[in-house]
Short mmCIF file of C-alpha atoms and ligand atoms in Angstrom, two decimals:
data_model
loop_
_atom_site.label_atom_id
_atom_site.label_comp_id
_atom_site.label_asym_id
_atom_site.label_seq_id
_atom_site.Cartn_x
_atom_site.Cartn_y
_atom_site.Cartn_z
CA MET A 14 3.95 22.23 -0.70
CA ASN A 15 4.49 19.75 -3.51
CA LEU A 16 7.42 17.36 -3.58
CA THR A 17 8.68 14.51 -5.72
CA LEU A 18 9.65 11.51 -3.62
CA HIS A 19 11.91 8.66 -4.67
CA VAL A 20 11.35 5.96 -2.09
CA TRP A 21 13.12 2.62 -1.72
CA ARG A 22 10.55 -0.17 -2.05
CA GLN A 23 11.47 -3.72 -1.17
CA LYS A 24 8.95 -6.50 -0.55
CA SER A 25 10.98 -8.57 1.87
CA ARG A 26 14.45 -9.41 3.14
CA ASP A 27 15.14 -11.77 0.25
CA THR A 28 13.86 -9.75 -2.69
CA ASN A 29 15.65 -7.00 -4.55
CA GLY A 30 14.34 -3.50 -4.02
CA SER A 31 14.24 -0.41 -6.21
CA PHE A 32 13.22 3.21 -6.08
CA ALA A 33 9.62 4.19 -6.82
CA THR A 34 8.59 7.77 -7.52
CA TYR A 35 5.60 9.44 -5.86
CA GLN A 36 4.17 12.93 -5.85
CA ALA A 37 3.46 14.36 -2.41
CA SER A 38 1.03 17.20 -2.98
CA GLY A 39 -0.67 19.69 -0.73
CA ILE A 40 1.77 19.07 2.14
CA SER A 41 1.65 21.51 5.04
CA PRO A 42 5.03 23.04 5.92
CA ASP A 43 4.15 22.26 9.53
CA ALA A 44 3.81 18.54 8.85
CA SER A 45 6.59 16.29 10.04
CA PHE A 46 8.40 14.09 7.55
CA LEU A 47 6.44 11.09 8.80
CA GLU A 48 3.15 12.97 8.49
CA MET A 49 4.09 13.78 4.91
CA LEU A 50 4.62 10.04 4.30
CA ASP A 51 1.25 9.39 5.97
CA VAL A 52 -0.42 11.66 3.40
CA VAL A 53 1.28 9.81 0.54
CA ASN A 54 0.27 6.48 2.09
CA GLU A 55 -3.40 7.54 2.39
CA GLU A 56 -3.42 8.15 -1.34
CA LEU A 57 -1.70 4.84 -2.05
CA ILE A 58 -4.22 2.98 0.11
CA ALA A 59 -7.12 4.79 -1.62
CA LYS A 60 -5.71 3.62 -4.96
CA GLY A 61 -5.45 0.08 -3.62
CA GLU A 62 -1.64 0.10 -3.63
CA GLU A 63 0.70 -1.11 -0.91
CA PRO A 64 1.60 1.79 1.42
CA ILE A 65 5.24 2.67 2.12
CA HIS A 66 6.35 0.76 5.19
CA PHE A 67 8.38 2.68 7.74
CA GLU A 68 8.98 2.21 11.44
CA HIS A 69 7.62 4.75 13.91
CA ASP A 70 6.25 4.85 17.41
CA CYS A 71 6.57 7.87 19.69
CA ARG A 72 6.80 10.53 16.99
CA GLU A 73 8.46 12.78 19.53
CA GLY A 74 12.09 11.86 19.09
CA ILE A 75 12.52 9.50 22.03
CA CYS A 76 11.91 5.94 20.86
CA GLY A 77 14.48 5.79 18.05
CA SER A 78 12.39 3.74 15.64
CA CYS A 79 11.85 6.22 12.81
CA GLY A 80 15.26 6.36 11.11
CA MET A 81 15.63 6.74 7.36
CA MET A 82 18.18 8.15 4.98
CA ILE A 83 16.86 11.40 3.48
CA ASN A 84 18.83 12.82 0.56
CA GLY A 85 21.90 10.93 1.66
CA THR A 86 21.86 12.04 5.29
CA ALA A 87 20.55 10.02 8.22
CA HIS A 88 17.39 11.64 9.63
CA GLY A 89 17.59 14.34 6.95
CA PRO A 90 19.38 17.64 6.64
CA MET A 91 18.71 19.26 10.02
CA GLY A 92 21.13 17.55 12.42
CA GLY A 93 20.09 16.90 16.00
CA THR A 94 16.62 15.66 15.03
CA ALA A 95 15.01 12.30 14.47
CA THR A 96 13.00 11.89 11.26
CA CYS A 97 9.72 12.28 13.18
CA GLN A 98 10.88 15.70 14.40
CA LEU A 99 11.99 16.88 10.99
CA HIS A 100 9.48 19.36 9.58
CA MET A 101 8.62 19.94 5.97
CA ARG A 102 9.34 23.67 6.28
CA HIS A 103 13.02 22.71 5.99
CA PHE A 104 12.36 21.61 2.42
CA ASN A 105 11.43 23.80 -0.53
CA ASP A 106 8.35 23.52 -2.67
CA GLY A 107 9.19 21.38 -5.70
CA ASP A 108 12.14 19.59 -4.04
CA GLU A 109 13.10 16.10 -5.10
CA VAL A 110 13.66 13.90 -2.06
CA TRP A 111 15.41 10.51 -2.04
CA VAL A 112 14.43 8.23 0.83
CA GLU A 113 16.41 5.09 1.56
CA PRO A 114 16.58 2.60 4.43
CA TRP A 115 19.63 2.40 6.72
CA ARG A 116 22.35 0.50 4.88
CA ALA A 117 24.70 -1.85 6.72
CA ARG A 118 25.39 -5.56 6.57
CA ALA A 119 24.18 -5.76 10.18
CA PHE A 120 20.87 -4.06 9.29
CA PRO A 121 19.13 -6.15 6.62
CA VAL A 122 16.04 -4.55 5.10
CA ILE A 123 12.85 -6.19 6.35
CA LYS A 124 10.47 -4.22 4.15
CA ASP A 125 10.79 -0.87 2.34
CA LEU A 126 12.36 1.51 4.88
CA ILE A 127 12.27 -0.89 7.84
CA VAL A 128 15.51 -2.59 8.80
CA ASP A 129 16.39 -5.17 11.43
CA ARG A 130 18.44 -3.35 14.06
CA SER A 131 18.68 -6.27 16.47
CA PRO A 132 22.51 -6.47 16.39
CA LEU A 133 22.40 -3.30 18.52
CA ASP A 134 20.42 -5.28 21.10
CA LYS A 135 23.06 -7.99 21.01
CA ILE A 136 25.67 -5.40 22.02
CA ILE A 137 23.48 -4.39 24.96
CA GLN A 138 22.94 -8.02 25.92
CA ALA A 139 26.70 -8.49 26.04
CA GLY A 140 27.12 -6.03 28.90
CA GLY A 141 24.97 -2.92 28.63
CA PHE A 142 23.46 -3.39 32.06
CA ILE A 143 24.27 -3.29 35.75
CA SER A 144 23.90 -6.48 37.78
CA VAL A 145 22.12 -5.72 41.04
CA ASN A 146 19.66 -7.56 43.20
CA THR A 147 16.18 -6.29 42.53
CA GLY A 148 14.03 -4.82 45.24
CA SER A 149 12.65 -1.42 46.00
CA ALA A 150 14.57 1.48 44.50
CA VAL A 151 17.42 2.85 46.58
CA GLU A 152 16.92 6.37 47.95
CA ALA A 153 18.54 8.53 45.27
CA ASN A 154 20.40 10.81 47.65
CA THR A 155 22.33 8.00 49.32
CA LEU A 156 24.75 7.94 46.39
CA PRO A 157 26.28 11.34 45.89
CA ILE A 158 27.36 11.90 42.29
CA PRO A 159 28.99 15.20 41.28
CA LYS A 160 26.81 17.29 38.99
CA PRO A 161 29.28 17.36 36.03
CA VAL A 162 29.52 13.57 36.14
CA GLN A 163 25.74 13.23 36.24
CA GLU A 164 25.43 15.47 33.25
CA ARG A 165 28.04 13.67 31.24
CA ALA A 166 26.43 10.33 31.99
CA MET A 167 23.11 11.82 30.93
CA ASP A 168 24.61 13.14 27.66
CA ALA A 169 25.57 9.56 26.84
CA ALA A 170 22.33 8.07 28.13
CA GLU A 171 20.36 10.20 25.68
CA CYS A 172 21.10 7.65 22.95
CA ILE A 173 17.81 6.30 21.57
CA GLN A 174 19.40 3.40 19.68
CA CYS A 175 18.05 4.59 16.33
CA GLY A 176 21.09 3.36 14.40
CA ALA A 177 21.75 6.62 12.53
CA CYS A 178 25.42 6.44 13.54
CA VAL A 179 25.79 3.09 11.79
CA ALA A 180 23.73 4.21 8.80
CA GLN A 181 25.77 7.35 8.21
CA CYS A 182 29.16 5.76 8.79
CA PRO A 183 30.86 4.69 5.53
CA ASN A 184 32.36 1.83 7.55
CA GLY A 185 29.04 0.69 9.01
CA ALA A 186 30.56 1.12 12.48
CA ALA A 187 28.53 1.23 15.67
CA GLN A 188 31.17 2.97 17.77
CA LEU A 189 29.09 5.96 18.79
CA PHE A 190 26.20 3.78 19.94
CA THR A 191 28.42 1.35 21.83
CA ALA A 192 30.52 4.12 23.35
CA ALA A 193 27.42 5.97 24.55
CA LYS A 194 26.05 2.83 26.21
CA ILE A 195 29.39 1.96 27.79
CA SER A 196 29.89 5.51 29.02
CA HIS A 197 26.54 6.18 30.62
CA LEU A 198 27.05 3.16 32.85
CA GLY A 199 30.80 3.46 33.23
CA LEU A 200 30.64 7.06 34.43
CA LEU A 201 28.32 6.29 37.35
CA PRO A 202 29.28 4.56 40.61
CA GLN A 203 26.76 1.78 40.00
CA GLY A 204 28.55 0.87 36.78
CA GLN A 205 32.03 0.54 38.30
CA PRO A 206 32.15 -3.14 39.37
CA GLU A 207 31.58 -4.37 35.81
CA ARG A 208 33.22 -1.45 34.03
CA TYR A 209 36.16 -3.20 32.37
CA GLU A 210 34.49 -6.53 31.81
CA ARG A 211 31.62 -4.64 30.18
CA VAL A 212 33.78 -2.79 27.66
CA LEU A 213 35.58 -5.97 26.60
CA LYS A 214 32.35 -7.88 26.07
CA MET A 215 30.43 -5.13 24.34
CA VAL A 216 33.29 -4.27 21.99
CA GLU A 217 33.72 -7.92 21.08
CA VAL A 218 30.08 -8.26 20.02
CA MET A 219 30.18 -4.87 18.29
CA GLU A 220 33.11 -6.02 16.16
CA GLU A 221 31.32 -9.22 15.17
CA HIS A 222 28.59 -7.20 13.45
CA PHE A 223 29.91 -3.77 12.59
CA GLY A 224 32.87 -1.99 11.01
CA SER A 225 35.74 -0.08 12.56
CA CYS A 226 36.01 3.64 13.30
CA THR A 227 38.04 5.96 11.05
CA LEU A 228 37.12 9.10 12.99
CA PHE A 229 35.13 10.68 10.16
CA ARG A 230 32.72 11.93 12.83
CA GLU A 231 29.80 11.49 10.46
CA CYS A 232 27.87 9.78 13.28
CA GLU A 233 28.14 12.79 15.56
CA ALA A 234 26.88 15.07 12.80
CA VAL A 235 23.64 13.13 12.30
CA CYS A 236 22.96 11.83 15.82
CA PRO A 237 19.48 13.06 16.79
CA LYS A 238 20.77 13.42 20.35
CA GLU A 239 24.05 15.06 19.28
CA ILE A 240 26.13 12.57 21.21
CA SER A 241 29.80 13.51 21.04
CA THR A 242 32.53 11.34 19.54
CA GLU A 243 34.49 12.11 22.72
CA PHE A 244 32.65 9.12 24.13
CA ILE A 245 34.39 7.00 21.49
CA THR A 246 37.74 8.21 22.82
CA ARG A 247 36.54 7.35 26.32
CA MET A 248 35.49 3.87 25.19
CA ASN A 249 38.92 3.35 23.61
CA LYS A 250 40.56 4.38 26.86
CA ASP A 251 38.47 1.93 28.90
CA TYR A 252 39.09 -0.79 26.34
CA LEU A 253 42.87 -0.30 26.36
CA THR A 254 42.87 -0.14 30.16
CA ALA A 255 40.81 -3.34 30.33
CA GLN A 256 43.21 -5.09 27.96
CA VAL A 257 46.21 -4.05 30.04
CA LYS A 258 44.49 -5.20 33.24
CA ARG A 259 43.61 -8.64 32.08
CA MET B 23 53.22 -12.45 22.52
CA ASN B 24 50.00 -14.27 23.26
CA TRP B 25 48.69 -11.15 24.92
CA PHE B 26 49.64 -9.04 21.91
CA GLY B 27 48.00 -11.48 19.51
CA ASN B 28 44.81 -11.35 21.50
CA PHE B 29 44.89 -7.59 21.65
CA TYR B 30 45.74 -7.19 17.97
CA ARG B 31 42.87 -9.48 16.98
CA SER B 32 40.39 -6.78 17.96
CA ALA B 33 39.78 -3.81 15.69
CA LEU B 34 40.24 -1.39 18.57
CA GLY B 35 43.59 -3.04 19.29
CA LYS B 36 44.62 -2.65 15.64
CA LYS B 37 43.73 1.02 15.75
CA ALA B 38 45.89 1.49 18.84
CA VAL B 39 48.76 -0.28 17.08
CA MET B 40 48.28 1.96 14.04
CA ALA B 41 48.42 4.99 16.30
CA VAL B 42 51.61 3.89 18.08
CA THR B 43 53.42 2.86 14.89
CA GLY B 44 52.14 6.06 13.28
CA VAL B 45 53.66 8.17 16.04
CA ILE B 46 57.01 6.43 15.64
CA LEU B 47 56.93 6.95 11.87
CA PHE B 48 55.94 10.56 12.43
CA GLY B 49 58.86 11.11 14.83
CA TRP B 50 61.15 9.64 12.21
CA ILE B 51 59.75 11.64 9.31
CA PHE B 52 60.12 14.81 11.37
CA LEU B 53 63.79 14.11 12.08
CA HIS B 54 64.31 13.16 8.44
CA MET B 55 62.86 16.50 7.38
CA VAL B 56 65.07 18.41 9.85
CA GLY B 57 68.13 16.51 8.62
CA ASN B 58 67.27 17.28 5.01
CA LEU B 59 67.28 21.00 5.83
CA LYS B 60 71.08 20.69 5.69
CA LEU B 61 70.62 20.73 1.93
CA TYR B 62 70.44 24.50 2.34
CA LEU B 63 73.79 24.60 4.15
CA GLY B 64 75.60 23.08 1.18
CA PRO B 65 77.31 19.82 0.18
CA VAL B 66 79.78 19.63 3.06
CA HIS B 67 77.10 19.79 5.74
CA LEU B 68 74.66 17.42 4.09
CA ASN B 69 77.31 14.82 3.35
CA GLU B 70 78.75 15.09 6.84
CA TYR B 71 75.28 14.50 8.21
CA ALA B 72 74.79 11.43 6.00
CA HIS B 73 78.14 10.16 7.20
CA PHE B 74 77.10 10.79 10.81
CA LEU B 75 73.98 8.63 10.31
CA ARG B 76 76.15 5.73 9.28
CA ALA B 77 78.73 6.29 12.00
CA MET B 78 76.10 6.78 14.72
CA GLY B 79 77.12 5.00 17.91
CA SER B 80 80.52 3.86 16.69
CA PRO B 81 82.99 2.82 17.86
CA ALA B 82 80.81 1.51 20.75
CA VAL B 83 78.82 -0.41 18.17
CA PRO B 84 79.90 -1.37 14.64
CA GLU B 85 79.55 1.12 11.82
CA SER B 86 75.93 1.37 10.53
CA PHE B 87 74.68 -0.66 13.52
CA ALA B 88 72.47 2.13 14.91
CA LEU B 89 71.28 2.91 11.38
CA TRP B 90 70.23 -0.69 10.88
CA VAL B 91 68.49 -0.84 14.25
CA SER B 92 66.41 2.17 13.33
CA ARG B 93 65.74 0.70 9.88
CA ILE B 94 64.42 -2.50 11.46
CA VAL B 95 62.22 -0.55 13.90
CA LEU B 96 60.85 1.47 10.98
CA LEU B 97 60.24 -1.62 8.90
CA VAL B 98 58.33 -3.31 11.74
CA CYS B 99 56.24 -0.16 12.16
CA VAL B 100 55.51 0.11 8.45
CA VAL B 101 54.49 -3.55 8.24
CA LEU B 102 52.17 -3.36 11.26
CA HIS B 103 50.71 -0.03 10.17
CA ILE B 104 49.90 -1.32 6.69
CA HIS B 105 48.70 -4.72 7.87
CA ALA B 106 46.26 -3.21 10.37
CA ALA B 107 45.03 -0.70 7.79
CA THR B 108 44.41 -3.45 5.23
CA VAL B 109 42.57 -5.77 7.60
CA LEU B 110 40.41 -2.93 8.94
CA THR B 111 39.61 -1.70 5.43
CA ILE B 112 38.40 -5.16 4.45
CA MET B 113 36.34 -5.36 7.65
CA ASN B 114 34.75 -1.99 6.92
CA ARG B 115 33.95 -2.83 3.30
CA GLU B 116 32.21 -5.98 4.47
CA ALA B 117 30.28 -4.10 7.15
CA ARG B 118 28.80 -1.77 4.52
CA PRO B 119 28.35 -3.75 1.31
CA VAL B 120 25.63 -1.49 -0.14
CA GLY B 121 26.04 2.26 -0.35
CA TYR B 122 23.53 5.04 -0.83
CA ARG B 123 22.36 6.48 -4.10
CA ASP B 124 23.41 9.90 -3.12
CA ARG B 125 25.35 10.65 -0.02
CA ASP B 126 26.46 13.70 1.85
CA TYR B 127 29.46 13.98 4.12
CA PRO B 128 28.36 16.55 6.67
CA SER B 129 31.52 16.13 8.68
CA ALA B 130 34.30 13.94 7.22
CA THR B 131 37.29 15.93 5.94
CA TYR B 132 38.99 15.30 2.61
CA ALA B 133 42.07 14.18 4.53
CA ALA B 134 40.08 11.61 6.52
CA ARG B 135 38.44 10.22 3.42
CA THR B 136 41.72 9.82 1.53
CA MET B 137 43.69 8.02 4.26
CA ARG B 138 43.64 4.71 2.39
CA TRP B 139 44.72 5.88 -1.04
CA GLY B 140 47.04 8.43 0.52
CA GLY B 141 48.70 5.63 2.45
CA VAL B 142 49.13 3.59 -0.72
CA ILE B 143 50.70 6.57 -2.53
CA ILE B 144 53.14 7.15 0.35
CA ALA B 145 54.11 3.47 0.50
CA LEU B 146 54.78 3.34 -3.25
CA PHE B 147 56.75 6.53 -2.96
CA VAL B 148 58.93 5.11 -0.16
CA VAL B 149 59.89 2.18 -2.39
CA TYR B 150 60.75 4.51 -5.26
CA HIS B 151 62.56 6.89 -2.91
CA LEU B 152 64.76 4.11 -1.49
CA LEU B 153 65.65 2.94 -4.99
CA HIS B 154 66.35 6.54 -5.95
CA LEU B 155 68.37 8.09 -3.11
CA THR B 156 69.42 5.20 -0.85
CA THR B 157 70.45 2.46 -3.28
CA GLY B 158 70.66 4.64 -6.38
CA THR B 159 69.18 1.85 -8.51
CA VAL B 160 66.93 4.21 -10.46
CA HIS B 161 69.17 7.27 -10.22
CA PRO B 162 70.89 8.18 -13.51
CA SER B 163 74.11 9.54 -11.93
CA PHE B 164 74.29 8.09 -8.44
CA ILE B 165 77.55 8.64 -6.54
CA LYS B 166 77.77 6.60 -3.37
CA ASP B 167 78.22 8.81 -0.28
CA ASP B 168 77.75 12.05 -2.23
CA VAL B 169 74.22 12.62 -0.98
CA TYR B 170 74.21 16.28 -2.01
CA HIS B 171 75.06 15.46 -5.59
CA ASN B 172 72.44 12.69 -5.68
CA VAL B 173 69.67 14.93 -4.36
CA VAL B 174 70.48 17.89 -6.60
CA THR B 175 70.97 15.97 -9.83
CA GLY B 176 67.96 13.82 -8.95
CA PHE B 177 65.60 16.75 -8.55
CA ARG B 178 66.79 18.46 -11.74
CA VAL B 179 64.63 15.95 -13.60
CA TRP B 180 61.25 17.67 -13.53
CA TRP B 181 59.11 14.55 -13.23
CA VAL B 182 61.22 13.21 -10.37
CA ALA B 183 60.66 16.50 -8.57
CA ALA B 184 56.95 16.19 -9.33
CA VAL B 185 56.82 12.69 -7.84
CA TYR B 186 58.43 14.00 -4.65
CA ILE B 187 56.07 16.97 -4.46
CA ILE B 188 52.92 14.89 -4.98
CA ALA B 189 54.01 12.21 -2.50
CA ASN B 190 54.77 14.82 0.14
CA LEU B 191 51.40 16.52 -0.36
CA ALA B 192 49.79 13.12 0.18
CA LEU B 193 51.94 12.72 3.28
CA GLY B 194 50.73 16.10 4.54
CA LEU B 195 47.07 15.07 4.24
CA HIS B 196 47.82 11.73 5.88
CA LEU B 197 49.48 13.47 8.82
CA TYR B 198 46.72 16.08 9.06
CA HIS B 199 44.16 13.38 9.87
CA GLY B 200 46.45 10.79 11.46
CA LEU B 201 48.17 13.06 13.96
CA TRP B 202 44.74 14.19 15.15
CA SER B 203 42.89 10.86 15.14
CA MET B 204 45.65 8.98 16.99
CA PHE B 205 44.61 10.75 20.19
CA ALA B 206 41.17 9.15 19.94
CA SER B 207 42.56 5.73 19.02
CA LEU B 208 44.81 5.82 22.07
CA GLY B 209 41.97 6.97 24.30
CA VAL B 210 43.48 10.30 25.29
CA THR B 211 40.58 11.98 27.07
CA ASN B 212 42.62 14.61 28.92
CA ALA B 213 40.87 17.94 28.25
CA ARG B 214 44.04 20.02 28.11
CA VAL B 215 45.63 17.72 25.53
CA SER B 216 42.41 17.46 23.52
CA LYS B 217 42.23 21.21 23.19
CA TRP B 218 45.56 21.23 21.35
CA LYS B 219 45.34 18.14 19.20
CA ARG B 220 43.91 19.88 16.12
CA ALA B 221 46.57 22.62 16.27
CA PHE B 222 49.29 20.01 16.85
CA ALA B 223 48.27 17.93 13.84
CA THR B 224 47.85 20.93 11.54
CA THR B 225 51.17 22.50 12.54
CA PHE B 226 53.28 19.40 12.05
CA ALA B 227 51.50 18.40 8.84
CA VAL B 228 52.10 21.86 7.37
CA VAL B 229 55.71 22.22 8.56
CA ILE B 230 56.82 18.78 7.38
CA THR B 231 55.07 19.11 4.02
CA ALA B 232 56.29 22.65 3.38
CA ALA B 233 59.91 21.77 4.14
CA ASN B 234 59.88 18.54 2.12
CA VAL B 235 58.19 20.18 -0.86
CA SER B 236 60.68 23.05 -0.71
CA PHE B 237 63.66 20.77 -1.54
CA PRO B 238 62.65 19.79 -5.07
CA LEU B 239 61.34 23.31 -5.66
CA ALA B 240 64.64 24.81 -4.53
CA VAL B 241 66.55 22.62 -6.97
CA LEU B 242 64.14 23.20 -9.86
CA SER B 243 64.27 26.96 -9.37
CA GLY B 244 68.06 26.92 -9.27
CA LEU B 245 68.20 28.18 -5.67
CA VAL B 246 70.14 25.06 -4.70
CA ARG B 247 72.59 23.85 -7.31
C1 HEM C 329 61.60 16.12 -0.45
C2 HEM C 329 61.57 15.29 0.50
C3 HEM C 329 62.63 14.26 0.82
C4 HEM C 329 63.99 14.27 0.59
C5 HEM C 329 64.83 15.38 -0.05
C6 HEM C 329 64.51 13.03 1.09
C7 HEM C 329 65.86 12.69 1.02
C8 HEM C 329 66.37 11.47 1.43
C9 HEM C 329 67.73 11.05 1.27
C10 HEM C 329 68.86 11.89 0.62
C11 HEM C 329 67.85 9.79 1.76
C12 HEM C 329 69.11 8.93 1.80
C13 HEM C 329 69.90 9.21 3.02
C14 HEM C 329 71.21 8.43 3.04
O1 HEM C 329 71.51 7.73 2.08
O2 HEM C 329 71.88 8.53 4.06
C15 HEM C 329 66.55 9.39 2.26
C16 HEM C 329 66.25 8.18 2.88
C17 HEM C 329 64.97 7.78 3.22
N1 HEM C 329 63.80 8.50 3.10
FE1 HEM C 329 63.63 10.39 2.38
N2 HEM C 329 63.48 12.28 1.61
C18 HEM C 329 62.31 13.00 1.46
C19 HEM C 329 61.02 12.60 1.85
C20 HEM C 329 60.71 11.35 2.36
C21 HEM C 329 59.37 10.89 2.66
C22 HEM C 329 58.09 11.69 2.46
C23 HEM C 329 59.49 9.61 3.15
C24 HEM C 329 58.43 8.63 3.66
C25 HEM C 329 57.26 8.90 4.09
C26 HEM C 329 60.88 9.28 3.13
C27 HEM C 329 61.39 8.07 3.54
C28 HEM C 329 62.74 7.72 3.51
C29 HEM C 329 63.26 6.44 3.96
C30 HEM C 329 62.42 5.28 4.54
C31 HEM C 329 64.65 6.49 3.79
C32 HEM C 329 65.65 5.39 4.11
C33 HEM C 329 66.23 5.57 5.45
C34 HEM C 329 67.31 4.53 5.68
O3 HEM C 329 68.44 4.80 5.30
O4 HEM C 329 66.96 3.48 6.18
N3 HEM C 329 61.59 10.35 2.66
N4 HEM C 329 65.67 10.44 2.03
S1 FES C 330 9.18 7.87 16.05
FE1 FES C 330 10.13 7.71 18.01
S2 FES C 330 12.00 8.74 17.64
FE2 FES C 330 10.94 9.11 15.80
#
């Protein structure tokens, strides 16, 4: 396949970026989007040009580092996939593809398609953990947890912190991320002691960096793990309960 | 008050306040629509109803007392609703200063995306509407206490009717998203309620809009004269 790419190039945080156009030729339909960029980069390197910088690690949809905006949609047109799992067969020969970094005030561009997603870590640091004494792991079966609860907690825990929810949201809101993190702990017995304190702290840090939810549900549509906005409702409930309790 | 200030400082708190004030305004707009249906029963009924609104509660309380209480409640709701919306809009603009070259909305509805401008249109309309049918300031032949006459002669002017129709279509879109999203803002996770929230929002948005739009149309078409 042959494609025309328009890729955002930006030298550093403090410089202005712009789109550059590249031809991606002889791409296998079985290549992933990142592999297609690898091919383009090989050519750039051979010509002595600076390759396109993008973040990647696992290339199997579990580390969350590979996010980019493809034709105006986070992680591209497929839904339920990270960019590394998006295959070129979902594009047509001759397509024009626009590739941009995540855009949000909280996510400044570091270089080309790489952004600084550390504000998400700050939300986790505010309360996305369970305080327990360390030691050998507790025997799993000593804490009975009903199957539906386990599964719901797992649905939330699938979040890979890629930031697509923020990138897609016209408000730059991190509600889906924060709600998923709050819920996977708050649904389980281990998360109960700090449940309400956690939601207050995490929401406070979230609001320092990100926008506010208008229920567009754009985040849910692009989330590579298809995390439901119902967790946002659940977060709101815990937040309101926590406010009433305090 | 301190507690409320603290709560309202957070964006999630503002959303909850928008939902609660929105529900109150919705309850009011629904009753207003039902009351207006008396237009179809003729001048005697509509004017009696308008008189009833003023006399509500009397002689236990002074004439117009209940009316003024509800006006104050509505005003507080409108102010909070608009204040929260404005502050959150500014917060959201700041959180996303740079947009994309080309963006898709795989999920957001037209109603959701027009909440802000829709809200502005409705607010401007309310001001016009009060000057038109409550105070009569901008009404060419206003007769105090003859509500039927004011409505009918008002709507005979085609552009006045058009203003009412457009504002009420904007209201319909606003309700279509708002009556659904308030459940999330208030943290209603109950599965049985959640199953019905889309149908609830759609039904009330359609019923209120259809009835309100029918009044100017009925006058324009000569059905109500
Ligand atoms: C075609 C649709 C509508 C008609 C025929 C209508 C008619 C009226 C009339 C006749 C009054 C004056 C009642 C009186 O003097 O006792 C009134 C008052 C009012 N209307 Fe409407 N209305 C319509 C739609 C709306 C909408 C969409 C809104 C706002 C979203 C609205 C907000 C108000 C308000 C705030 C008042 C003042 C209530 C008070 O007395 O404090 N109306 N309306
Ligand atoms: S590279 Fe790890 S999720 Fe895509």
